[in-house]
GROMACS .gro file of C-alpha atoms in nm:
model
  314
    1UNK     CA    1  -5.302  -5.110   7.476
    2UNK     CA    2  -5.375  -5.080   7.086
    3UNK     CA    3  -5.212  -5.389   6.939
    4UNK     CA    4  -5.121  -5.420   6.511
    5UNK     CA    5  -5.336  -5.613   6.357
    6UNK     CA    6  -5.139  -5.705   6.013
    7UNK     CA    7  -5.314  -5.715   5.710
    8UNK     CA    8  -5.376  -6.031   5.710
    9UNK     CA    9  -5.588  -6.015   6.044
   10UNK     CA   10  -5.296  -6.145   6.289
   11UNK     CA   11  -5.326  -5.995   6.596
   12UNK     CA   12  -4.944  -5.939   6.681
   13UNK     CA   13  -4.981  -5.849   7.029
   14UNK     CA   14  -4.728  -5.517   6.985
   15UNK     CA   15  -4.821  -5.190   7.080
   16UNK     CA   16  -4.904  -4.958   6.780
   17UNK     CA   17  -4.989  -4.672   7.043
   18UNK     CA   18  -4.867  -4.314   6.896
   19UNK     CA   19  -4.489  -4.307   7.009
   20UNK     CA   20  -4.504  -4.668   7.125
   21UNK     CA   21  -4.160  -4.773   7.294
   22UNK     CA   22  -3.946  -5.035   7.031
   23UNK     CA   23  -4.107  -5.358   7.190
   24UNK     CA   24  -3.850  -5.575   7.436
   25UNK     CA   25  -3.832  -5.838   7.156
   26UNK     CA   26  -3.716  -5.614   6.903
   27UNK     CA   27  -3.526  -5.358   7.172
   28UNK     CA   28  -3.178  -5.450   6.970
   29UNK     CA   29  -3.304  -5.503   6.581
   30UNK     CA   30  -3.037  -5.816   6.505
   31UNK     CA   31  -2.790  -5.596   6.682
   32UNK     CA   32  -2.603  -5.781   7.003
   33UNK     CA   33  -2.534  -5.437   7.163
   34UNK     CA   34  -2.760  -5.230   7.269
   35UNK     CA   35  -2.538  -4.922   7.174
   36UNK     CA   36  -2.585  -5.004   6.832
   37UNK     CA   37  -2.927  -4.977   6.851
   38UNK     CA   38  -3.085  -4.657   6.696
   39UNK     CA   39  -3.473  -4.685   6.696
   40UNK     CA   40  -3.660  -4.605   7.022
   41UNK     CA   41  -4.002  -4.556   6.934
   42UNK     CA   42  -4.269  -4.632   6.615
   43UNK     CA   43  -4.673  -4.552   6.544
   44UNK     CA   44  -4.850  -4.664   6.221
   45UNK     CA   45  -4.937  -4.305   6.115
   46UNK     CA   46  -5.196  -4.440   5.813
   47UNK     CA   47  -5.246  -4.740   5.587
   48UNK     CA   48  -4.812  -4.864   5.485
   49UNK     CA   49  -4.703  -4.542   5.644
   50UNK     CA   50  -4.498  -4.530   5.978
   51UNK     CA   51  -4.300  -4.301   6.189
   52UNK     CA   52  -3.996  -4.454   6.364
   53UNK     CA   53  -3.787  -4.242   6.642
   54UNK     CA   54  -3.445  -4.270   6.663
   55UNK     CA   55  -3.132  -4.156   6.865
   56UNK     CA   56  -2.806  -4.101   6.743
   57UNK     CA   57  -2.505  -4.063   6.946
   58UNK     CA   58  -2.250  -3.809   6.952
   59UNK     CA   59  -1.961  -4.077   7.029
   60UNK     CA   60  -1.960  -4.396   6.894
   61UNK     CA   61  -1.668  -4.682   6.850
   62UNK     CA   62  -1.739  -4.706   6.492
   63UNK     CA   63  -2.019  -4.442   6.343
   64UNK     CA   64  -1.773  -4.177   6.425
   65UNK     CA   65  -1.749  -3.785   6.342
   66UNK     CA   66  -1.677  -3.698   6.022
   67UNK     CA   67  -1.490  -3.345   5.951
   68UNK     CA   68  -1.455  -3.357   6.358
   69UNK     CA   69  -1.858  -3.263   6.394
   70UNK     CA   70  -2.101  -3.396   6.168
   71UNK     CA   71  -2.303  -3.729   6.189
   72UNK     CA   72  -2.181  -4.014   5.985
   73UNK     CA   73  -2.359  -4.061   5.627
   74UNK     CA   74  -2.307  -4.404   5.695
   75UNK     CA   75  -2.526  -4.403   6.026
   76UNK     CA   76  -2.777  -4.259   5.845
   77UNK     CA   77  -2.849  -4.546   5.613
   78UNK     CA   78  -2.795  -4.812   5.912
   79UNK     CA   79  -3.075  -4.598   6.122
   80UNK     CA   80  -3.277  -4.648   5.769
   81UNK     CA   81  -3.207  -5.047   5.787
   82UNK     CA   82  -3.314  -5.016   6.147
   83UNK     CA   83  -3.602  -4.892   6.062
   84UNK     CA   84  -3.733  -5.107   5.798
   85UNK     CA   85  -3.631  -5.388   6.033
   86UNK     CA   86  -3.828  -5.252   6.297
   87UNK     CA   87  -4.187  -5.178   6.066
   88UNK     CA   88  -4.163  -5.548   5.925
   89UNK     CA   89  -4.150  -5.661   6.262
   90UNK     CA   90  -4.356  -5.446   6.486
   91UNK     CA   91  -4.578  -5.329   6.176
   92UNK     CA   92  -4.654  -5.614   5.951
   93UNK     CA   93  -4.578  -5.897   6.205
   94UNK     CA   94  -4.331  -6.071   5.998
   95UNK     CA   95  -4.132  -6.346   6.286
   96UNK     CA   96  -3.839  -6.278   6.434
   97UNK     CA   97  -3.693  -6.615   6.259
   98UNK     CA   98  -3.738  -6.481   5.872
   99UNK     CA   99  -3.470  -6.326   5.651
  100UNK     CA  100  -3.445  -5.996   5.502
  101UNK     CA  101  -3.238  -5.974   5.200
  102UNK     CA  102  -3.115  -5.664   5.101
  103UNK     CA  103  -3.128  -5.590   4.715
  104UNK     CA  104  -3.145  -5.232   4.664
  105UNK     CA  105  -3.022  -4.934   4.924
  106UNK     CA  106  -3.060  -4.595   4.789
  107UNK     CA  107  -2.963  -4.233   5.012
  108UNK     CA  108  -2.895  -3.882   4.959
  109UNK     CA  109  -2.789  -3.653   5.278
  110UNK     CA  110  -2.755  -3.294   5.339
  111UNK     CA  111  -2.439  -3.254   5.470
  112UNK     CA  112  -2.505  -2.942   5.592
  113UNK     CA  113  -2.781  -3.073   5.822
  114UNK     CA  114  -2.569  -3.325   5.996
  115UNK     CA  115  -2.384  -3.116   6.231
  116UNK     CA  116  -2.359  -3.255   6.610
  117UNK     CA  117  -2.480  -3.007   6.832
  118UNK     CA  118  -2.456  -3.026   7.202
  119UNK     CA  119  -2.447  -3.410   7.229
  120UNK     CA  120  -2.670  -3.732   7.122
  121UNK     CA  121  -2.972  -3.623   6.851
  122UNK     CA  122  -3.322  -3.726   6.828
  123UNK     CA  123  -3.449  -3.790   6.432
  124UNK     CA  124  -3.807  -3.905   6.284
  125UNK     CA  125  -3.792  -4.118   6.001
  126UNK     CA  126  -4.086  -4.137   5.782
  127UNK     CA  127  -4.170  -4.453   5.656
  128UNK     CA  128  -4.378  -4.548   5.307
  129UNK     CA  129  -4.433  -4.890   5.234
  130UNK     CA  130  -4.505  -4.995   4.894
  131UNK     CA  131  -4.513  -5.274   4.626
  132UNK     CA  132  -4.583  -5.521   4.899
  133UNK     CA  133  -4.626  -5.854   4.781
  134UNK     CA  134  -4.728  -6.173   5.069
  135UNK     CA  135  -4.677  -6.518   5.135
  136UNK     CA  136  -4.868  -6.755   5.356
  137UNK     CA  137  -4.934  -6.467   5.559
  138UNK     CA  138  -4.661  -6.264   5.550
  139UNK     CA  139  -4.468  -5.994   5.369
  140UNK     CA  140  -4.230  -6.150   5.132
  141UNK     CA  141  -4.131  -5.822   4.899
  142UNK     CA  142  -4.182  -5.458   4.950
  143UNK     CA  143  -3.989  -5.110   4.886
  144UNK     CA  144  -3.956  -4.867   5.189
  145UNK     CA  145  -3.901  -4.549   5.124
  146UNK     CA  146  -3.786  -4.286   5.380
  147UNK     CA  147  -3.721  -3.934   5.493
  148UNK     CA  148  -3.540  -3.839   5.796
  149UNK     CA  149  -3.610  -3.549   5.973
  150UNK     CA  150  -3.452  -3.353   6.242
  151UNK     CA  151  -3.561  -3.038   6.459
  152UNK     CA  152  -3.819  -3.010   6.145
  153UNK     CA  153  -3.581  -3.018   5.862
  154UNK     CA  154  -3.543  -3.296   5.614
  155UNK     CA  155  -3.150  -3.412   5.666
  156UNK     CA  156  -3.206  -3.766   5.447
  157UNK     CA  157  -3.366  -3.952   5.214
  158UNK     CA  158  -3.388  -4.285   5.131
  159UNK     CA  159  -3.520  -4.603   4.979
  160UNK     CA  160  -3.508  -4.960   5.089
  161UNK     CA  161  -3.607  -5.273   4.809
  162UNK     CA  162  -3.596  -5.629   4.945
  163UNK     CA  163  -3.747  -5.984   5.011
  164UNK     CA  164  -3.848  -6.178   5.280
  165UNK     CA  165  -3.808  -6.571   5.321
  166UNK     CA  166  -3.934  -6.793   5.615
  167UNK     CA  167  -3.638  -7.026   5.761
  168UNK     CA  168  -3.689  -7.297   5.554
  169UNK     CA  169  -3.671  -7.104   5.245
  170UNK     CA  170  -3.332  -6.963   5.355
  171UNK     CA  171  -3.207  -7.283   5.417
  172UNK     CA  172  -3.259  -7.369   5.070
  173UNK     CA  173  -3.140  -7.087   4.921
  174UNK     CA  174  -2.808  -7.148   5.133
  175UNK     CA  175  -2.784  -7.481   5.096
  176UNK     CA  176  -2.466  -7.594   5.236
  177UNK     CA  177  -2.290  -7.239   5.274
  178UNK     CA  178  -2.647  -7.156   5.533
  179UNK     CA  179  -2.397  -7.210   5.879
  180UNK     CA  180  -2.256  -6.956   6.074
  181UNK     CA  181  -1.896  -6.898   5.936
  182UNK     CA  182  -1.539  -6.780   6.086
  183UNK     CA  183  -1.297  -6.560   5.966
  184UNK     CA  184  -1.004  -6.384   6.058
  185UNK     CA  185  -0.805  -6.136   5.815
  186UNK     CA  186  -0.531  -6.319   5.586
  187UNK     CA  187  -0.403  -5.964   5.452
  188UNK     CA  188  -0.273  -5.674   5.641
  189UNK     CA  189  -0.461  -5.325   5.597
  190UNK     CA  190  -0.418  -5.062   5.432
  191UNK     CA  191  -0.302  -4.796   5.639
  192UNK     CA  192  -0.634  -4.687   5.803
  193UNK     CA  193  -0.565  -4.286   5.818
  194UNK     CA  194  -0.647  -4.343   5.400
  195UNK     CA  195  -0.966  -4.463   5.453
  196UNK     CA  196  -1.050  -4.192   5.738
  197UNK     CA  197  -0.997  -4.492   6.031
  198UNK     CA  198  -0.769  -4.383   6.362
  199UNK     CA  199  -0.778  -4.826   6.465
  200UNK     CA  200  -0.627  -5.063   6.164
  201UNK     CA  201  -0.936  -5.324   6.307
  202UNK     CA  202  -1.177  -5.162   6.137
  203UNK     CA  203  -0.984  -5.134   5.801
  204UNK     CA  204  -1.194  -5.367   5.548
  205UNK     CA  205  -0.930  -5.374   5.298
  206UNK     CA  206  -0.569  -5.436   5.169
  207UNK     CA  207  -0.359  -5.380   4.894
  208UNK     CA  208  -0.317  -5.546   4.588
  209UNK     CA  209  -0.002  -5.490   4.310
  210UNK     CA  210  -0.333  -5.369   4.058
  211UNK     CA  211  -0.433  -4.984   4.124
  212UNK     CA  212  -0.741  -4.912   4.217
  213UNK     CA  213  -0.818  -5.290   4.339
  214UNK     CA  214  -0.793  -5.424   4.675
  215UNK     CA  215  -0.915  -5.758   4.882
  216UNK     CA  216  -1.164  -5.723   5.128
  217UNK     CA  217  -1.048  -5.814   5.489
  218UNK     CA  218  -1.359  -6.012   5.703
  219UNK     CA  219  -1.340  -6.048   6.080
  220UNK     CA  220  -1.583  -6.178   6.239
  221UNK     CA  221  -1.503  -6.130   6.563
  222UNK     CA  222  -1.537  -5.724   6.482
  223UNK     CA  223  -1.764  -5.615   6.767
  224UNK     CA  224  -2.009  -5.388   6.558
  225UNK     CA  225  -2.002  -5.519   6.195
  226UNK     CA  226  -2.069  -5.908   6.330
  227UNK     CA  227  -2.295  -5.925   6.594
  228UNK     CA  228  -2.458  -6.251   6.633
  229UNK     CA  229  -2.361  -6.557   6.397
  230UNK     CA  230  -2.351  -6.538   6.031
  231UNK     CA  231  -2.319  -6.723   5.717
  232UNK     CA  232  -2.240  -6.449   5.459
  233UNK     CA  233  -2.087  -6.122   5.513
  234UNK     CA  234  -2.344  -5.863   5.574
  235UNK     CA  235  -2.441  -5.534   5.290
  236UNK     CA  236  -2.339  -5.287   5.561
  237UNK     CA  237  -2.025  -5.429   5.598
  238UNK     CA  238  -1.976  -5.404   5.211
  239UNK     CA  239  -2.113  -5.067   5.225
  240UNK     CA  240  -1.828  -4.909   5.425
  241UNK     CA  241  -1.570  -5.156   5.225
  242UNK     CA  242  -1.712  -4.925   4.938
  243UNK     CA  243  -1.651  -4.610   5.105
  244UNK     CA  244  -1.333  -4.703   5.215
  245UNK     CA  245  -1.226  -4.814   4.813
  246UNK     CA  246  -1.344  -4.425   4.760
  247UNK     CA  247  -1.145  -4.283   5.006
  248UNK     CA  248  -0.869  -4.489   4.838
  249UNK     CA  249  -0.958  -4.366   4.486
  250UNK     CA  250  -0.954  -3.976   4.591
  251UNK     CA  251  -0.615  -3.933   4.777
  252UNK     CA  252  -0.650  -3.578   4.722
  253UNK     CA  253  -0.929  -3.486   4.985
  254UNK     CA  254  -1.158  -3.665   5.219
  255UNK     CA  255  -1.445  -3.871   5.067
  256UNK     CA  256  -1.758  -3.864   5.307
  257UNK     CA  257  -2.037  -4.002   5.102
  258UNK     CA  258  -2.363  -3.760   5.062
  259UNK     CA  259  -2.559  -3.996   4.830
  260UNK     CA  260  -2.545  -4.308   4.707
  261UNK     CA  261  -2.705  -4.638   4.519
  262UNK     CA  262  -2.577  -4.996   4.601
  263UNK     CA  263  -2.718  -5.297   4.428
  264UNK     CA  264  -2.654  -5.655   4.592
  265UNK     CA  265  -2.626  -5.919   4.333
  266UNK     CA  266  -2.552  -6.225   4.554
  267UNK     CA  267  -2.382  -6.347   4.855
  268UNK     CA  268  -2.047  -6.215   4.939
  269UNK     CA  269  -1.910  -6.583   5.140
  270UNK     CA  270  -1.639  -6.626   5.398
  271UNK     CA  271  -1.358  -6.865   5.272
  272UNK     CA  272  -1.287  -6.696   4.958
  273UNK     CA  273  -1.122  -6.368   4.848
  274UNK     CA  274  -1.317  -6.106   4.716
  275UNK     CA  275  -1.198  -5.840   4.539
  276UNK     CA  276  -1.292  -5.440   4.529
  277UNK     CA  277  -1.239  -5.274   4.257
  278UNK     CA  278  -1.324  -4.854   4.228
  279UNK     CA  279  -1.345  -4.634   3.880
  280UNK     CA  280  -1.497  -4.253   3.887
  281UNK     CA  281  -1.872  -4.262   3.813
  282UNK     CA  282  -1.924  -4.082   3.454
  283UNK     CA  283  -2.252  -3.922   3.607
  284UNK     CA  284  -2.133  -3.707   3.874
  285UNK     CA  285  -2.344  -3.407   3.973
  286UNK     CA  286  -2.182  -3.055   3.970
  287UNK     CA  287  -1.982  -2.978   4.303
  288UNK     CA  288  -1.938  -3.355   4.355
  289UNK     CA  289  -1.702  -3.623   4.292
  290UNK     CA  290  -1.873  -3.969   4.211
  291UNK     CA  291  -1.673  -4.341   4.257
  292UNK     CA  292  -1.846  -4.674   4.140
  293UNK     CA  293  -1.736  -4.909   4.372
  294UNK     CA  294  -1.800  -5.312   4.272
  295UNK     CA  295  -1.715  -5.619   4.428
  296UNK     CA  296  -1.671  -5.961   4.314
  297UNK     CA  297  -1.602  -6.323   4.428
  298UNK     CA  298  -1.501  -6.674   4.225
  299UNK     CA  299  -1.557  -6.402   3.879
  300UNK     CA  300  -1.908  -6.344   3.971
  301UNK     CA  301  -2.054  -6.014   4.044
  302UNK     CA  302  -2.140  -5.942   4.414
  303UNK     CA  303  -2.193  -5.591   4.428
  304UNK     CA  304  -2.191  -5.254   4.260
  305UNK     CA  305  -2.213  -4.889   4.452
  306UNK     CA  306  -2.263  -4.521   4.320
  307UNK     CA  307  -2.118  -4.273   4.584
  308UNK     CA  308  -2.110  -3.909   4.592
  309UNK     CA  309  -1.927  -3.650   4.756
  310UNK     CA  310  -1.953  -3.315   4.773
  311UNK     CA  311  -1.698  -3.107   4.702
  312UNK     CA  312  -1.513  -2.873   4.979
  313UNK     CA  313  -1.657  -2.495   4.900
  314UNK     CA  314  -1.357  -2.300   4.764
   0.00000   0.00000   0.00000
């Protein structure tokens, strides 16, 4: 078996083998089903370059079809999380104990290439690794950026920009708010056929008497977006918040996102309301309607994200 050696010299003990299965310790990438689950295999194709496998399926409980037969954008970025997960991990041995925290996520889709034909599909996302920084021994900053092939066509595109911290770090940076939290929703929903949801569960937000602005609704008993214990509310659960405030903000036709920028400036915490607020984004490319989506918590910035849709042909 042909191990990783990291570039530090640590032999990680994980096969690096062209093709090489997702390793048993990383089989579910922080996810506590293994449904939700999207990588299946990964080789180090050259110096901070990888190539991860994935599967996506056809049916799932919440990446579901959108227009009735295309792949969620949505899953598409969450395959690209997966991914980065999985290279720190397998491909720069970075323990199963540190932190990733998300500050950039950047994507841009073609719709058109999305399509679900005949069942589950097999992708290959390429993987570049750059502005790597380290510390004692490990990655603790890089950019990952990503294209996502299928059948041989490009269908995505992507970029990743985040840190890494060690346990103890973490701890400090939480401080008192670094324990797993509970929450159940104080608000009802919005009625989830606006935000392209059939089950009011996995409706992240409810009204408010100002237009355009609603309160995020955190469960964390939801089987997909919490999995495992948490102490903050996770960027992929304030992702499709931010699609769903689009949705909102376009009553007029369906808004499935085909690119997008979201910037994380802090911690989105249980206990407290925070508060989405959408606006049409000023730079919108021809044949698409653009939303800026931001969030914010105790008057302090927690978010902002640039979606794009493309409009229906006429």
């Amino acid at each position: 078996m042909n191990t990783t050696t990291t570039d530090t010299g640590i032999d990680t003990g994980i096969d690096r083998a062209p093709g090489a299965p997702v390793p048993a310790s990383l089989a579910q990438l922080h996810r506590a089903r293994e449904a939700d689950a999207f990588p299946v295999s990964w080789a180090r194709t050259g110096d901070d370059h990888y190539a991860v496998v994935a599967r996506w399926p056809d049916t799932h409980p919440y990446f579901v079809p959108v227009h009735g037969h295309r792949f969620d954008p949505l899953l598409v970025t969450e395959t690209m999380r997966q991914a980065t997960l999985l290279v720190l991990h397998a491909g720069y041995g970075v323990p199963l104990g540190h932190h990733f925290l998300l500050t950039e996520l950047q994507f841009s889709c073609r719709s058109d290439r999305l399509a679900i034909v005949d069942g589950p599909a097999e992708v290959e996302v390429q993987v570049v690794c750059s502005e790597l920084k380290w510390a004692q021994g490990h990655v603790s900053h890089l950019k990952v950026d990503m294209v996502v092939h299928r059948a041989g066509s490009a269908v995505a595109t992507g970029s990743i920009l985040g840190r890494i911290v060690g346990p103890e770090t973490y701890r400090r940076i939480r401080g008192d708010r670094g324990v797993p939290g509970f929450e159940v929703p104080g608000t009802p929903p919005v009625t989830a056929g606006l935000v392209g949801r059939s089950n009011p569960e996995d409706v992240l937000l409810s009204s408010t008497p100002q237009d355009r602005l609603w309160q995020l609704r955190v469960d964390t008993g939801h089987p997909v977006l919490f999995q495992g214990e948490k102490d903050h509310v996770p960027g992929m659960l304030l992702l499709e918040a931010a699609r769903q405030a689009a949705e909102l903000a376009t009553p007029s036709q369906p808004f499935v996102p085909s690119s997008g920028r979201m910037t994380f400036q802090r911690y989105a915490e249980f206990g407290t309301p925070c508060w989405i607020e959408a606006d049409a984004l000023a730079t919108s490319r021809a044949g698409t309607t653009g939303i800026t989506v931001t969030g914010s918590q105790d008057g302090s910035a927690v978010f902002r994200a640039e979606l794009s849709a493309d409009l229906p042909a006429c």
